[in-house]
Short mmCIF file of C-alpha atoms and ligand atoms in Angstrom, two decimals:
data_model
loop_
_atom_site.label_atom_id
_atom_site.label_comp_id
_atom_site.label_asym_id
_atom_site.label_seq_id
_atom_site.Cartn_x
_atom_site.Cartn_y
_atom_site.Cartn_z
CA UNK A 1 0.00 0.00 0.00
CA UNK A 2 1.28 3.45 -0.86
CA UNK A 3 1.15 5.32 2.38
CA UNK A 4 1.61 8.76 1.01
CA UNK A 5 -1.40 8.84 -1.33
CA UNK A 6 -3.79 8.58 1.57
CA UNK A 7 -1.73 10.89 3.69
CA UNK A 8 -2.00 13.61 1.08
CA UNK A 9 -5.74 13.27 0.59
CA UNK A 10 -6.57 13.55 4.26
CA UNK A 11 -4.38 16.57 4.71
CA UNK A 12 -5.54 18.13 1.47
CA UNK A 13 -9.18 18.14 2.50
CA UNK A 14 -8.28 20.54 5.25
CA UNK A 15 -7.07 23.17 2.84
CA UNK A 16 -9.68 25.50 1.51
CA UNK A 17 -7.90 28.16 -0.46
CA UNK A 18 -6.55 27.46 -3.94
CA UNK A 19 -3.12 28.98 -3.36
CA UNK A 20 -2.71 27.17 -0.06
CA UNK A 21 -3.78 23.98 -1.80
CA UNK A 22 -1.20 24.39 -4.54
CA UNK A 23 1.56 25.02 -2.03
CA UNK A 24 0.47 22.01 -0.03
CA UNK A 25 0.45 19.66 -3.00
CA UNK A 26 3.96 20.71 -3.89
CA UNK A 27 5.03 20.00 -0.32
CA UNK A 28 3.16 16.69 -0.32
CA UNK A 29 5.00 15.50 -3.37
CA UNK A 30 8.31 16.29 -1.75
CA UNK A 31 7.11 14.68 1.48
CA UNK A 32 5.80 11.75 -0.49
CA UNK A 33 9.26 10.71 -1.49
CA UNK A 34 10.43 10.29 2.06
CA UNK A 35 7.23 8.67 3.33
CA UNK A 36 7.22 6.32 0.35
CA UNK A 37 10.79 5.41 1.08
CA UNK A 38 9.92 4.06 4.51
CA UNK A 39 6.53 2.66 3.53
CA UNK A 40 5.97 -0.57 1.67
CA UNK A 41 6.05 0.06 -2.07
CA UNK A 42 3.53 -1.56 -4.38
CA UNK A 43 4.60 -3.54 -7.41
CA UNK A 44 4.45 -1.25 -10.41
CA UNK A 45 4.94 1.85 -8.31
CA UNK A 46 7.98 3.84 -7.47
CA UNK A 47 8.73 6.64 -5.12
CA UNK A 48 12.05 8.44 -5.28
CA UNK A 49 13.42 11.91 -5.60
CA UNK A 50 13.16 13.68 -8.93
CA UNK A 51 13.97 11.36 -11.84
CA UNK A 52 14.51 12.93 -15.22
CA UNK A 53 14.69 12.31 -18.02
CA UNK A 54 12.48 9.26 -18.01
CA UNK A 55 10.17 7.55 -20.50
CA UNK A 56 7.56 4.89 -19.82
CA UNK A 57 5.20 3.05 -22.13
CA UNK A 58 2.51 0.42 -22.12
CA UNK A 59 3.29 -3.28 -22.61
CA UNK A 60 6.57 -5.05 -23.04
CA UNK A 61 6.98 -3.94 -26.64
CA UNK A 62 7.41 -0.50 -25.08
CA UNK A 63 11.03 -1.47 -24.36
CA UNK A 64 12.06 -1.06 -28.01
CA UNK A 65 9.97 2.08 -28.38
CA UNK A 66 11.50 3.59 -25.24
CA UNK A 67 14.97 3.10 -26.69
CA UNK A 68 14.29 5.44 -29.58
CA UNK A 69 12.65 7.95 -27.25
CA UNK A 70 15.65 7.70 -24.93
CA UNK A 71 18.00 8.55 -27.80
CA UNK A 72 16.34 11.97 -27.86
CA UNK A 73 15.91 12.43 -24.11
CA UNK A 74 19.47 11.55 -23.12
CA UNK A 75 20.90 14.32 -25.24
CA UNK A 76 18.59 16.91 -23.77
CA UNK A 77 15.88 16.63 -26.44
CA UNK A 78 12.24 17.45 -25.92
CA UNK A 79 9.72 15.03 -24.45
CA UNK A 80 7.40 15.79 -27.38
CA UNK A 81 9.96 14.67 -29.97
CA UNK A 82 10.82 11.65 -27.83
CA UNK A 83 7.28 10.31 -27.55
CA UNK A 84 6.57 10.84 -31.24
CA UNK A 85 9.76 9.02 -32.24
CA UNK A 86 9.24 6.31 -29.64
CA UNK A 87 5.75 5.21 -30.62
CA UNK A 88 6.76 5.19 -34.29
CA UNK A 89 8.82 2.09 -33.48
CA UNK A 90 5.63 0.19 -32.60
CA UNK A 91 3.81 1.66 -35.60
CA UNK A 92 6.56 0.39 -37.91
CA UNK A 93 6.74 -3.08 -36.41
CA UNK A 94 4.86 -5.32 -38.84
CA UNK A 95 4.73 -8.14 -36.33
CA UNK A 96 2.72 -5.91 -34.01
CA UNK A 97 -0.87 -6.61 -35.01
CA UNK A 98 -2.38 -3.90 -32.84
CA UNK A 99 -0.50 -0.75 -33.81
CA UNK A 100 0.23 0.86 -37.20
CA UNK A 101 0.80 -1.08 -40.43
CA UNK A 102 0.25 -4.77 -39.79
CA UNK A 103 -2.58 -4.00 -37.37
CA UNK A 104 -5.67 -6.16 -37.67
CA UNK A 105 -8.43 -4.64 -39.81
CA UNK A 106 -12.01 -3.89 -38.90
CA UNK A 107 -14.68 -6.45 -39.69
CA UNK A 108 -14.95 -5.13 -43.27
CA UNK A 109 -11.23 -5.52 -43.91
CA UNK A 110 -10.14 -1.87 -43.49
CA UNK A 111 -7.13 -1.10 -41.30
CA UNK A 112 -8.16 2.10 -39.52
CA UNK A 113 -5.71 3.78 -37.18
CA UNK A 114 -6.15 6.11 -34.19
CA UNK A 115 -3.48 8.27 -32.56
CA UNK A 116 -3.01 11.36 -30.45
CA UNK A 117 -0.22 13.45 -28.99
CA UNK A 118 -0.09 16.13 -26.29
CA UNK A 119 2.68 18.46 -25.18
CA UNK A 120 3.66 20.35 -22.05
CA UNK A 121 1.81 23.48 -23.10
CA UNK A 122 -1.56 21.83 -23.43
CA UNK A 123 -1.33 21.59 -27.22
CA UNK A 124 -2.76 18.42 -28.65
CA UNK A 125 -3.56 16.74 -31.95
CA UNK A 126 -5.36 13.60 -32.95
CA UNK A 127 -6.49 11.47 -35.87
CA UNK A 128 -9.09 8.74 -35.76
CA UNK A 129 -10.31 6.04 -38.12
CA UNK A 130 -7.64 7.04 -40.61
CA UNK A 131 -6.69 4.60 -43.36
CA UNK A 132 -3.60 4.19 -45.57
CA UNK A 133 -1.08 6.15 -43.50
CA UNK A 134 1.53 4.10 -41.68
CA UNK A 135 2.45 6.67 -39.02
CA UNK A 136 -0.72 8.25 -37.66
CA UNK A 137 1.19 9.79 -34.76
CA UNK A 138 3.03 12.07 -37.18
CA UNK A 139 -0.26 13.18 -38.68
CA UNK A 140 -1.64 13.80 -35.19
CA UNK A 141 1.35 16.03 -34.45
CA UNK A 142 0.77 17.91 -37.69
CA UNK A 143 -2.89 18.44 -36.78
CA UNK A 144 -1.62 19.93 -33.51
CA UNK A 145 0.98 22.16 -35.12
CA UNK A 146 -0.53 23.14 -38.47
CA UNK A 147 -4.26 23.46 -37.86
CA UNK A 148 -6.43 25.33 -35.38
CA UNK A 149 -8.11 21.99 -34.59
CA UNK A 150 -7.50 19.08 -32.25
CA UNK A 151 -8.92 16.13 -34.16
CA UNK A 152 -9.40 15.01 -37.77
CA UNK A 153 -11.15 11.77 -38.67
CA UNK A 154 -11.56 9.31 -41.52
CA UNK A 155 -11.40 10.69 -45.07
CA UNK A 156 -10.60 14.18 -43.83
CA UNK A 157 -7.62 12.98 -41.83
CA UNK A 158 -6.35 11.04 -44.86
CA UNK A 159 -6.80 14.03 -47.13
CA UNK A 160 -4.90 16.24 -44.69
CA UNK A 161 -2.07 13.69 -44.48
CA UNK A 162 -1.77 13.33 -48.27
CA UNK A 163 -1.82 17.10 -48.73
CA UNK A 164 1.06 17.30 -46.31
CA UNK A 165 3.27 14.85 -48.14
CA UNK A 166 2.47 11.56 -46.42
CA UNK A 167 2.51 8.54 -48.73
CA UNK A 168 -0.55 6.38 -49.26
CA UNK A 169 0.22 2.83 -48.17
CA UNK A 170 -1.56 -0.51 -48.02
CA UNK A 171 -1.67 -1.22 -44.29
CA UNK A 172 -3.26 -4.66 -44.56
CA UNK A 173 -0.37 -7.11 -44.42
CA UNK A 174 -0.79 -10.74 -45.56
CA UNK A 175 -0.76 -12.15 -41.99
CA UNK A 176 -3.38 -9.62 -40.86
CA UNK A 177 -5.52 -10.40 -43.90
CA UNK A 178 -5.22 -14.10 -43.16
CA UNK A 179 -6.31 -13.61 -39.55
CA UNK A 180 -9.26 -11.50 -40.67
CA UNK A 181 -10.36 -14.15 -43.19
CA UNK A 182 -10.10 -16.76 -40.48
CA UNK A 183 -12.26 -14.62 -38.23
CA UNK A 184 -14.79 -14.11 -41.04
CA UNK A 185 -15.47 -17.87 -41.07
CA UNK A 186 -16.95 -17.63 -37.59
CA UNK A 187 -18.14 -14.04 -38.03
CA UNK A 188 -18.96 -13.76 -34.40
CA UNK A 189 -19.15 -10.10 -33.45
CA UNK A 190 -18.13 -10.27 -29.84
CA UNK A 191 -15.20 -7.92 -29.49
CA UNK A 192 -13.43 -8.58 -26.25
CA UNK A 193 -9.99 -7.41 -25.36
CA UNK A 194 -8.25 -9.51 -22.83
CA UNK A 195 -5.32 -11.21 -24.47
CA UNK A 196 -3.89 -12.20 -21.11
CA UNK A 197 -6.79 -14.51 -20.45
CA UNK A 198 -6.04 -16.93 -23.25
CA UNK A 199 -8.73 -19.50 -22.57
CA UNK A 200 -11.35 -16.77 -22.52
CA UNK A 201 -10.03 -15.45 -25.80
CA UNK A 202 -9.64 -18.70 -27.65
CA UNK A 203 -13.31 -19.10 -28.28
CA UNK A 204 -13.87 -15.52 -29.41
CA UNK A 205 -10.81 -14.93 -31.58
CA UNK A 206 -9.51 -18.31 -32.66
CA UNK A 207 -5.86 -18.34 -33.60
CA UNK A 208 -5.42 -14.75 -32.52
CA UNK A 209 -2.38 -13.88 -30.51
CA UNK A 210 -2.99 -10.20 -30.01
CA UNK A 211 -6.41 -8.65 -29.97
CA UNK A 212 -5.27 -5.52 -28.24
CA UNK A 213 -2.16 -3.69 -27.15
CA UNK A 214 -2.08 0.02 -27.82
CA UNK A 215 1.14 1.85 -27.16
CA UNK A 216 0.78 4.82 -24.84
CA UNK A 217 4.04 6.60 -24.01
CA UNK A 218 4.78 9.29 -21.42
CA UNK A 219 8.05 11.18 -21.10
CA UNK A 220 9.59 13.74 -18.77
CA UNK A 221 12.56 15.46 -20.36
CA UNK A 222 15.71 16.92 -18.82
CA UNK A 223 14.07 20.35 -18.69
CA UNK A 224 11.25 18.90 -16.60
CA UNK A 225 8.59 19.04 -19.31
CA UNK A 226 6.07 16.28 -19.94
CA UNK A 227 4.53 14.98 -23.17
CA UNK A 228 2.61 11.89 -24.22
CA UNK A 229 1.59 9.94 -27.30
CA UNK A 230 -0.83 7.11 -27.93
CA UNK A 231 -1.37 5.06 -31.11
CA UNK A 232 -3.34 1.94 -32.04
CA UNK A 233 -5.22 0.01 -34.69
CA UNK A 234 -7.91 -0.42 -32.05
CA UNK A 235 -10.07 -3.41 -31.45
CA UNK A 236 -9.48 -6.23 -33.92
CA UNK A 237 -12.39 -6.80 -36.34
CA UNK A 238 -14.32 -3.86 -34.88
CA UNK A 239 -17.29 -2.28 -36.65
CA UNK A 240 -16.20 0.03 -39.46
CA UNK A 241 -16.01 3.52 -37.97
CA UNK A 242 -15.61 2.36 -34.37
CA UNK A 243 -13.16 4.56 -32.47
CA UNK A 244 -11.89 3.80 -28.98
CA UNK A 245 -10.23 5.89 -26.32
CA UNK A 246 -6.74 6.04 -27.80
CA UNK A 247 -7.13 9.18 -29.97
CA UNK A 248 -9.42 10.93 -27.48
CA UNK A 249 -7.63 13.57 -25.43
CA UNK A 250 -8.58 12.97 -21.80
CA UNK A 251 -9.54 9.34 -22.37
CA UNK A 252 -6.53 7.55 -23.94
CA UNK A 253 -4.03 10.27 -23.05
CA UNK A 254 -3.75 13.40 -20.97
CA UNK A 255 -0.84 15.64 -20.03
CA UNK A 256 -0.80 18.50 -17.56
CA UNK A 257 2.67 19.89 -17.19
CA UNK A 258 1.93 21.15 -13.67
CA UNK A 259 1.04 17.71 -12.39
CA UNK A 260 1.69 14.68 -14.58
CA UNK A 261 0.54 12.58 -17.50
CA UNK A 262 -1.49 9.42 -18.00
CA UNK A 263 -2.37 6.99 -20.74
CA UNK A 264 -4.49 3.88 -21.08
CA UNK A 265 -4.82 0.61 -22.91
CA UNK A 266 -7.57 -1.96 -23.14
CA UNK A 267 -11.26 -1.66 -23.90
CA UNK A 268 -11.62 1.95 -24.93
CA UNK A 269 -15.35 2.16 -24.34
CA UNK A 270 -14.91 1.88 -20.57
CA UNK A 271 -12.06 4.38 -20.56
CA UNK A 272 -14.15 6.85 -22.55
CA UNK A 273 -17.10 6.48 -20.19
CA UNK A 274 -14.89 7.52 -17.30
CA UNK A 275 -12.57 9.95 -19.16
CA UNK A 276 -9.86 7.82 -17.64
CA UNK A 277 -6.56 9.55 -18.35
CA UNK A 278 -7.90 12.97 -17.37
CA UNK A 279 -9.24 11.41 -14.20
CA UNK A 280 -5.85 9.94 -13.35
CA UNK A 281 -4.12 13.30 -13.81
CA UNK A 282 -6.76 15.10 -11.74
CA UNK A 283 -6.35 12.53 -8.96
CA UNK A 284 -2.60 13.14 -9.00
CA UNK A 285 -3.41 16.85 -8.68
CA UNK A 286 -5.25 16.01 -5.47
CA UNK A 287 -2.15 14.31 -4.13
CA UNK A 288 -2.62 10.70 -5.22
CA UNK A 289 0.51 8.84 -6.24
CA UNK A 290 0.57 7.70 -9.89
CA UNK A 291 -0.21 4.14 -8.81
CA UNK A 292 -3.07 5.13 -6.52
CA UNK A 293 -4.54 7.44 -9.14
CA UNK A 294 -4.52 4.57 -11.67
CA UNK A 295 -6.11 2.29 -9.11
CA UNK A 296 -8.89 4.77 -8.39
CA UNK A 297 -9.61 5.11 -12.12
CA UNK A 298 -9.80 1.31 -12.46
CA UNK A 299 -12.16 1.14 -9.48
CA UNK A 300 -14.36 3.79 -11.08
CA UNK A 301 -14.80 1.46 -14.08
CA UNK A 302 -15.64 -1.46 -11.80
CA UNK A 303 -18.12 0.65 -9.85
CA UNK A 304 -19.90 1.88 -12.97
CA UNK A 305 -20.02 -1.36 -14.96
CA UNK A 306 -19.14 -4.33 -12.76
CA UNK A 307 -20.65 -6.86 -15.18
CA UNK A 308 -18.53 -5.60 -18.06
CA UNK A 309 -15.40 -4.90 -16.05
CA UNK A 310 -14.89 -8.45 -14.86
CA UNK A 311 -14.46 -9.76 -18.42
CA UNK A 312 -12.30 -7.08 -19.99
CA UNK A 313 -8.90 -5.53 -19.64
CA UNK A 314 -8.11 -1.87 -19.01
CA UNK A 315 -4.73 -0.67 -17.81
CA UNK A 316 -3.69 2.84 -16.81
CA UNK A 317 -0.14 4.14 -16.68
CA UNK A 318 0.89 7.45 -15.09
CA UNK A 319 3.97 9.60 -14.62
CA UNK A 320 4.14 12.63 -12.38
CA UNK A 321 6.21 15.78 -12.51
CA UNK A 322 8.86 14.21 -10.25
CA UNK A 323 9.39 11.28 -12.59
CA UNK A 324 7.50 8.90 -10.28
CA UNK A 325 5.39 6.37 -12.13
CA UNK A 326 2.75 3.77 -11.41
CA UNK A 327 0.09 1.66 -13.02
CA UNK A 328 -3.02 -0.33 -12.28
CA UNK A 329 -5.14 -2.66 -14.43
CA UNK A 330 -8.39 -4.57 -14.19
CA UNK A 331 -6.83 -7.94 -14.94
CA UNK A 332 -3.54 -9.67 -14.43
CA UNK A 333 -1.11 -9.46 -17.34
CA UNK A 334 -0.69 -5.74 -17.92
CA UNK A 335 2.96 -4.79 -18.24
CA UNK A 336 4.80 -1.56 -18.91
CA UNK A 337 8.31 -0.58 -19.92
CA UNK A 338 10.46 1.99 -18.12
CA UNK A 339 13.62 3.64 -19.39
CA UNK A 340 15.73 5.95 -17.24
CA UNK A 341 19.44 6.62 -16.73
CA UNK A 342 21.23 3.43 -15.76
CA UNK A 343 18.19 1.21 -16.28
CA UNK A 344 16.86 1.34 -19.76
CA UNK A 345 15.06 -1.92 -20.39
CA UNK A 346 12.82 -2.51 -17.42
CA UNK A 347 9.53 -4.33 -17.86
CA UNK A 348 7.25 -4.05 -14.85
CA UNK A 349 4.13 -6.04 -14.10
CA UNK A 350 1.18 -3.85 -13.26
CA UNK A 351 -0.95 -4.57 -10.24
CA UNK A 352 -4.50 -5.60 -10.98
CA UNK A 353 -7.95 -5.39 -9.45
CA UNK A 354 -9.35 -8.88 -10.05
CA UNK A 355 -7.39 -11.59 -8.29
C1 SD4 B 1 -9.19 0.85 -28.19
N1 SD4 B 1 -7.83 1.22 -26.26
O1 SD4 B 1 -9.30 1.00 -29.40
C2 SD4 B 1 -7.80 0.78 -27.62
C3 SD4 B 1 -7.27 -0.59 -27.79
C4 SD4 B 1 -6.22 -0.98 -26.84
O2 SD4 B 1 -4.92 -2.50 -25.82
O3 SD4 B 1 -5.73 -0.25 -26.08
N2 SD4 B 1 -5.82 -2.15 -26.76
O4 SD4 B 1 -10.15 0.70 -27.45
#
């Protein structure tokens, strides 16, 4: 149990003025490090003094993605450039059937990609249900930097990408097409994302190794600025036009440079219903540790939809301004990758709600 999360909340409720509150939270975070150091630390949580730069990302394939992000961070580069570069590794990996080219198509055979990015100044950009472009995260960044908008979808997102020099590509690889055709034989529309529970999955997605695994990446750079990125092909064999949480600012990703950043993976519908990543960041603002904030967001999902929650996976990952990180998931099996000075290839098992 993280002692300091609770400690902060109790004390915080006694503060009534905004400026006092702010000052207190800053003090709590500093205090948190020392209390955490003597308390018992949870798996998937960490409490230390300021750690920067640092980059963390969802799932074990985040290790390779973190390496590219680290290349930028270690030489003093910006968190924004690091997260964009990092998640592009997963987008380019053709063996990854849940992100970028090689991702499984929707039930009509279209590979539609979702991505978003957010920087330390509250700027953000997003694309959803976009076809034919292998690196949606780059298009999301362009939406952020070159348009007055936050989100472009479908045909409009594709048009914008092509107008800006992106190449049209066929994203449906032969293995993904094969898996889709296999799925078509059964044609059972019962999208469930819980790869970790293999026996549960076998019946619904025969022969399928991955039916989810978005990459969400959060980085704190040497200047102390946070950014995040999130990219996915979404739910395998979803309805055409279905969009999950991953490209939705506040659901799949949120960054507040005063406090911290959060991202999510798993069944997007439940994350959207609870505006999960925003919730995690707001909980950290109240003094929760990253791990406790993720846990509270998971519990919110359970409270709202207990019948759904028990059969699905959702995992949250969070990083605060001090470089402390934590995670929590509904089910066993969620992992995340951490890269920091002296320890660049860590894979950590997230704690989970259902035992
Ligand atoms: C979605 N959240 O489309 C994404 C999928 C995912 O791990 O994260 N899978 O709902």
